[in-house]
């Protein structure tokens, strides 16, 4: 990233905040749509991503399918639980991939650790446009981390990924 910024006067390197206010993630659609369908084995209670369980029997994926349809596919595919071999699954539910944070003096405001870095460049665009004196080309390079809460069928239900 650094070489790109140094190679041109039209590129700006920013390191934005890692927490985003709720209105930002709501406006981007992340609040409603940044989820994975999760099912649990009814026998051992281990959680799995439904699309991962269905990879072998449904290579085209499950994007856009309703939870009821995903549940039907999991049951009909006969997929076994990788941990215990069971074939009984819970109804799919959305697993939120974002970490929420309560903040403010009374803790009644909500923010989220950013799930991707792209949002930050959009938020900074007006400021960078002014800094660049309203001239094109204009490049913004973002450094920093993105955080995701991921389903991991291990000892705990979730793990954090920072990248």
PDB file of C-alpha atoms in Angstrom:
ATOM      1  CA  UNK A   1       0.000   0.000   0.000  1.00  0.00           C
ATOM      2  CA  UNK A   2       2.796   2.382   0.874  1.00  0.00           C
ATOM      3  CA  UNK A   3       4.461   2.213  -2.548  1.00  0.00           C
ATOM      4  CA  UNK A   4       1.156   3.086  -4.215  1.00  0.00           C
ATOM      5  CA  UNK A   5       0.697   6.155  -2.046  1.00  0.00           C
ATOM      6  CA  UNK A   6       4.276   7.326  -2.503  1.00  0.00           C
ATOM      7  CA  UNK A   7       4.188   6.838  -6.282  1.00  0.00           C
ATOM      8  CA  UNK A   8       1.589   9.564  -6.828  1.00  0.00           C
ATOM      9  CA  UNK A   9       0.572  12.857  -5.262  1.00  0.00           C
ATOM     10  CA  UNK A  10      -3.054  11.913  -5.956  1.00  0.00           C
ATOM     11  CA  UNK A  11      -3.130   9.057  -3.427  1.00  0.00           C
ATOM     12  CA  UNK A  12      -3.834   9.491   0.251  1.00  0.00           C
ATOM     13  CA  UNK A  13      -3.129   6.964   2.973  1.00  0.00           C
ATOM     14  CA  UNK A  14      -5.659   6.931   5.801  1.00  0.00           C
ATOM     15  CA  UNK A  15      -5.919   4.928   8.996  1.00  0.00           C
ATOM     16  CA  UNK A  16      -9.549   5.430  10.031  1.00  0.00           C
ATOM     17  CA  UNK A  17     -11.322   4.489  13.246  1.00  0.00           C
ATOM     18  CA  UNK A  18     -11.981   0.797  13.772  1.00  0.00           C
ATOM     19  CA  UNK A  19     -15.434   1.379  15.275  1.00  0.00           C
ATOM     20  CA  UNK A  20     -18.335   2.520  13.130  1.00  0.00           C
ATOM     21  CA  UNK A  21     -21.546   4.053  14.474  1.00  0.00           C
ATOM     22  CA  UNK A  22     -24.755   2.081  13.953  1.00  0.00           C
ATOM     23  CA  UNK A  23     -26.171   4.441  11.277  1.00  0.00           C
ATOM     24  CA  UNK A  24     -23.163   3.699   9.035  1.00  0.00           C
ATOM     25  CA  UNK A  25     -23.528  -0.095   9.146  1.00  0.00           C
ATOM     26  CA  UNK A  26     -27.298   0.226   8.797  1.00  0.00           C
ATOM     27  CA  UNK A  27     -26.966   2.444   5.696  1.00  0.00           C
ATOM     28  CA  UNK A  28     -24.474   0.054   4.085  1.00  0.00           C
ATOM     29  CA  UNK A  29     -26.827  -2.895   4.595  1.00  0.00           C
ATOM     30  CA  UNK A  30     -24.407  -4.747   6.850  1.00  0.00           C
ATOM     31  CA  UNK A  31     -26.682  -4.637   9.879  1.00  0.00           C
ATOM     32  CA  UNK A  32     -29.422  -6.617   8.134  1.00  0.00           C
ATOM     33  CA  UNK A  33     -27.414  -8.688   5.652  1.00  0.00           C
ATOM     34  CA  UNK A  34     -23.943  -9.405   7.038  1.00  0.00           C
ATOM     35  CA  UNK A  35     -24.851 -12.832   8.404  1.00  0.00           C
ATOM     36  CA  UNK A  36     -24.197 -16.497   7.688  1.00  0.00           C
ATOM     37  CA  UNK A  37     -26.901 -19.154   8.014  1.00  0.00           C
ATOM     38  CA  UNK A  38     -26.063 -21.304  11.022  1.00  0.00           C
ATOM     39  CA  UNK A  39     -27.419 -24.721  11.934  1.00  0.00           C
ATOM     40  CA  UNK A  40     -26.565 -26.826  14.969  1.00  0.00           C
ATOM     41  CA  UNK A  41     -26.446 -30.566  15.346  1.00  0.00           C
ATOM     42  CA  UNK A  42     -29.388 -31.467  17.589  1.00  0.00           C
ATOM     43  CA  UNK A  43     -27.387 -34.350  19.093  1.00  0.00           C
ATOM     44  CA  UNK A  44     -24.075 -32.717  20.073  1.00  0.00           C
ATOM     45  CA  UNK A  45     -25.072 -29.026  19.727  1.00  0.00           C
ATOM     46  CA  UNK A  46     -22.080 -28.120  17.575  1.00  0.00           C
ATOM     47  CA  UNK A  47     -22.753 -25.125  15.299  1.00  0.00           C
ATOM     48  CA  UNK A  48     -21.904 -25.080  11.585  1.00  0.00           C
ATOM     49  CA  UNK A  49     -22.362 -22.770   8.656  1.00  0.00           C
ATOM     50  CA  UNK A  50     -25.159 -24.270   6.571  1.00  0.00           C
ATOM     51  CA  UNK A  51     -23.436 -23.450   3.279  1.00  0.00           C
ATOM     52  CA  UNK A  52     -20.313 -25.315   4.403  1.00  0.00           C
ATOM     53  CA  UNK A  53     -22.344 -28.423   5.242  1.00  0.00           C
ATOM     54  CA  UNK A  54     -24.047 -28.312   1.839  1.00  0.00           C
ATOM     55  CA  UNK A  55     -20.915 -27.708  -0.292  1.00  0.00           C
ATOM     56  CA  UNK A  56     -20.672 -31.288  -1.556  1.00  0.00           C
ATOM     57  CA  UNK A  57     -24.354 -31.723  -2.398  1.00  0.00           C
ATOM     58  CA  UNK A  58     -25.035 -28.177  -3.615  1.00  0.00           C
ATOM     59  CA  UNK A  59     -21.975 -26.637  -5.311  1.00  0.00           C
ATOM     60  CA  UNK A  60     -23.993 -23.629  -6.553  1.00  0.00           C
ATOM     61  CA  UNK A  61     -24.346 -22.443  -2.952  1.00  0.00           C
ATOM     62  CA  UNK A  62     -27.328 -21.201  -0.987  1.00  0.00           C
ATOM     63  CA  UNK A  63     -27.176 -17.440  -1.502  1.00  0.00           C
ATOM     64  CA  UNK A  64     -30.609 -15.884  -1.637  1.00  0.00           C
ATOM     65  CA  UNK A  65     -32.471 -18.892  -0.234  1.00  0.00           C
ATOM     66  CA  UNK A  66     -34.930 -18.442   2.620  1.00  0.00           C
ATOM     67  CA  UNK A  67     -34.026 -20.016   5.994  1.00  0.00           C
ATOM     68  CA  UNK A  68     -36.823 -22.582   5.621  1.00  0.00           C
ATOM     69  CA  UNK A  69     -35.468 -23.683   2.239  1.00  0.00           C
ATOM     70  CA  UNK A  70     -31.939 -23.961   3.655  1.00  0.00           C
ATOM     71  CA  UNK A  71     -33.244 -26.107   6.525  1.00  0.00           C
ATOM     72  CA  UNK A  72     -35.076 -28.363   4.074  1.00  0.00           C
ATOM     73  CA  UNK A  73     -31.896 -28.777   1.999  1.00  0.00           C
ATOM     74  CA  UNK A  74     -29.837 -29.668   5.084  1.00  0.00           C
ATOM     75  CA  UNK A  75     -32.392 -32.301   6.149  1.00  0.00           C
ATOM     76  CA  UNK A  76     -32.871 -33.772   2.642  1.00  0.00           C
ATOM     77  CA  UNK A  77     -29.164 -33.921   1.832  1.00  0.00           C
ATOM     78  CA  UNK A  78     -28.621 -36.444   4.614  1.00  0.00           C
ATOM     79  CA  UNK A  79     -25.449 -34.650   5.638  1.00  0.00           C
ATOM     80  CA  UNK A  80     -23.973 -36.003   8.858  1.00  0.00           C
ATOM     81  CA  UNK A  81     -22.533 -33.971  11.672  1.00  0.00           C
ATOM     82  CA  UNK A  82     -18.730 -34.024  11.246  1.00  0.00           C
ATOM     83  CA  UNK A  83     -18.317 -34.296  15.012  1.00  0.00           C
ATOM     84  CA  UNK A  84     -20.818 -36.971  16.132  1.00  0.00           C
ATOM     85  CA  UNK A  85     -22.318 -38.364  12.918  1.00  0.00           C
ATOM     86  CA  UNK A  86     -25.840 -37.222  13.793  1.00  0.00           C
ATOM     87  CA  UNK A  87     -28.391 -36.290  11.128  1.00  0.00           C
ATOM     88  CA  UNK A  88     -30.739 -34.102  13.151  1.00  0.00           C
ATOM     89  CA  UNK A  89     -30.333 -30.361  12.625  1.00  0.00           C
ATOM     90  CA  UNK A  90     -31.861 -27.237  14.116  1.00  0.00           C
ATOM     91  CA  UNK A  91     -33.728 -24.689  12.043  1.00  0.00           C
ATOM     92  CA  UNK A  92     -31.250 -22.319  10.338  1.00  0.00           C
ATOM     93  CA  UNK A  93     -30.810 -18.954  12.001  1.00  0.00           C
ATOM     94  CA  UNK A  94     -28.789 -15.899  10.988  1.00  0.00           C
ATOM     95  CA  UNK A  95     -25.396 -15.657  12.661  1.00  0.00           C
ATOM     96  CA  UNK A  96     -24.275 -12.019  12.886  1.00  0.00           C
ATOM     97  CA  UNK A  97     -20.719 -11.617  11.617  1.00  0.00           C
ATOM     98  CA  UNK A  98     -20.160  -8.230  13.263  1.00  0.00           C
ATOM     99  CA  UNK A  99     -19.032  -7.381  16.780  1.00  0.00           C
ATOM    100  CA  UNK A 100     -21.238  -4.814  18.495  1.00  0.00           C
ATOM    101  CA  UNK A 101     -19.966  -2.446  21.150  1.00  0.00           C
ATOM    102  CA  UNK A 102     -22.052  -0.434  23.613  1.00  0.00           C
ATOM    103  CA  UNK A 103     -20.603   2.987  24.318  1.00  0.00           C
ATOM    104  CA  UNK A 104     -21.493   6.435  25.585  1.00  0.00           C
ATOM    105  CA  UNK A 105     -21.871   7.681  29.142  1.00  0.00           C
ATOM    106  CA  UNK A 106     -24.829   5.388  29.798  1.00  0.00           C
ATOM    107  CA  UNK A 107     -23.923   2.638  27.329  1.00  0.00           C
ATOM    108  CA  UNK A 108     -27.060   3.231  25.298  1.00  0.00           C
ATOM    109  CA  UNK A 109     -25.317   3.962  21.996  1.00  0.00           C
ATOM    110  CA  UNK A 110     -24.224   1.131  19.723  1.00  0.00           C
ATOM    111  CA  UNK A 111     -21.226   0.884  17.426  1.00  0.00           C
ATOM    112  CA  UNK A 112     -19.635  -1.987  15.525  1.00  0.00           C
ATOM    113  CA  UNK A 113     -16.067  -3.022  14.895  1.00  0.00           C
ATOM    114  CA  UNK A 114     -15.758  -2.492  11.170  1.00  0.00           C
ATOM    115  CA  UNK A 115     -16.409  -5.690   9.207  1.00  0.00           C
ATOM    116  CA  UNK A 116     -14.436  -4.424   6.194  1.00  0.00           C
ATOM    117  CA  UNK A 117     -12.206  -1.472   5.411  1.00  0.00           C
ATOM    118  CA  UNK A 118     -14.080  -0.216   2.325  1.00  0.00           C
ATOM    119  CA  UNK A 119     -16.661   1.686   4.372  1.00  0.00           C
ATOM    120  CA  UNK A 120     -13.945   3.888   5.821  1.00  0.00           C
ATOM    121  CA  UNK A 121     -12.822   5.164   2.427  1.00  0.00           C
ATOM    122  CA  UNK A 122     -16.408   6.107   1.550  1.00  0.00           C
ATOM    123  CA  UNK A 123     -16.789   7.950   4.842  1.00  0.00           C
ATOM    124  CA  UNK A 124     -13.514   9.820   4.277  1.00  0.00           C
ATOM    125  CA  UNK A 125     -14.152  10.674   0.620  1.00  0.00           C
ATOM    126  CA  UNK A 126     -15.561  14.199   1.130  1.00  0.00           C
ATOM    127  CA  UNK A 127     -12.618  15.140   3.344  1.00  0.00           C
ATOM    128  CA  UNK A 128     -10.087  13.687   0.886  1.00  0.00           C
ATOM    129  CA  UNK A 129     -11.875  15.439  -2.003  1.00  0.00           C
ATOM    130  CA  UNK A 130     -11.381  18.757  -0.186  1.00  0.00           C
ATOM    131  CA  UNK A 131      -7.740  17.958   0.607  1.00  0.00           C
ATOM    132  CA  UNK A 132      -7.168  17.096  -3.066  1.00  0.00           C
ATOM    133  CA  UNK A 133      -8.677  20.467  -4.068  1.00  0.00           C
ATOM    134  CA  UNK A 134     -11.554  18.848  -5.944  1.00  0.00           C
ATOM    135  CA  UNK A 135      -9.290  17.346  -8.574  1.00  0.00           C
ATOM    136  CA  UNK A 136      -9.211  13.917 -10.136  1.00  0.00           C
ATOM    137  CA  UNK A 137      -7.604  11.420 -10.060  1.00  0.00           C
ATOM    138  CA  UNK A 138      -8.024  10.784  -6.360  1.00  0.00           C
ATOM    139  CA  UNK A 139      -6.939   7.583  -4.645  1.00  0.00           C
ATOM    140  CA  UNK A 140      -7.538   6.535  -1.058  1.00  0.00           C
ATOM    141  CA  UNK A 141      -5.583   3.673   0.480  1.00  0.00           C
ATOM    142  CA  UNK A 142      -6.864   2.331   3.796  1.00  0.00           C
ATOM    143  CA  UNK A 143      -4.637   0.666   6.345  1.00  0.00           C
ATOM    144  CA  UNK A 144      -5.979  -1.064   9.403  1.00  0.00           C
ATOM    145  CA  UNK A 145      -7.951  -4.114  10.367  1.00  0.00           C
ATOM    146  CA  UNK A 146     -11.399  -5.486   9.768  1.00  0.00           C
ATOM    147  CA  UNK A 147     -13.087  -7.685  12.365  1.00  0.00           C
ATOM    148  CA  UNK A 148     -15.462 -10.582  11.858  1.00  0.00           C
ATOM    149  CA  UNK A 149     -17.226 -12.940  14.193  1.00  0.00           C
ATOM    150  CA  UNK A 150     -17.099 -16.344  12.507  1.00  0.00           C
ATOM    151  CA  UNK A 151     -18.741 -19.682  13.166  1.00  0.00           C
ATOM    152  CA  UNK A 152     -16.072 -22.191  14.157  1.00  0.00           C
ATOM    153  CA  UNK A 153     -17.048 -25.751  15.111  1.00  0.00           C
ATOM    154  CA  UNK A 154     -14.418 -26.121  17.790  1.00  0.00           C
ATOM    155  CA  UNK A 155     -14.465 -25.817  21.561  1.00  0.00           C
ATOM    156  CA  UNK A 156     -16.292 -22.478  21.379  1.00  0.00           C
ATOM    157  CA  UNK A 157     -19.059 -21.277  19.094  1.00  0.00           C
ATOM    158  CA  UNK A 158     -17.279 -18.344  17.527  1.00  0.00           C
ATOM    159  CA  UNK A 159     -13.874 -16.912  16.881  1.00  0.00           C
ATOM    160  CA  UNK A 160     -12.713 -13.499  15.889  1.00  0.00           C
ATOM    161  CA  UNK A 161     -10.914 -12.887  12.650  1.00  0.00           C
ATOM    162  CA  UNK A 162      -8.910  -9.712  12.323  1.00  0.00           C
ATOM    163  CA  UNK A 163      -7.359  -9.047   8.944  1.00  0.00           C
TER     164      UNK A 163
END
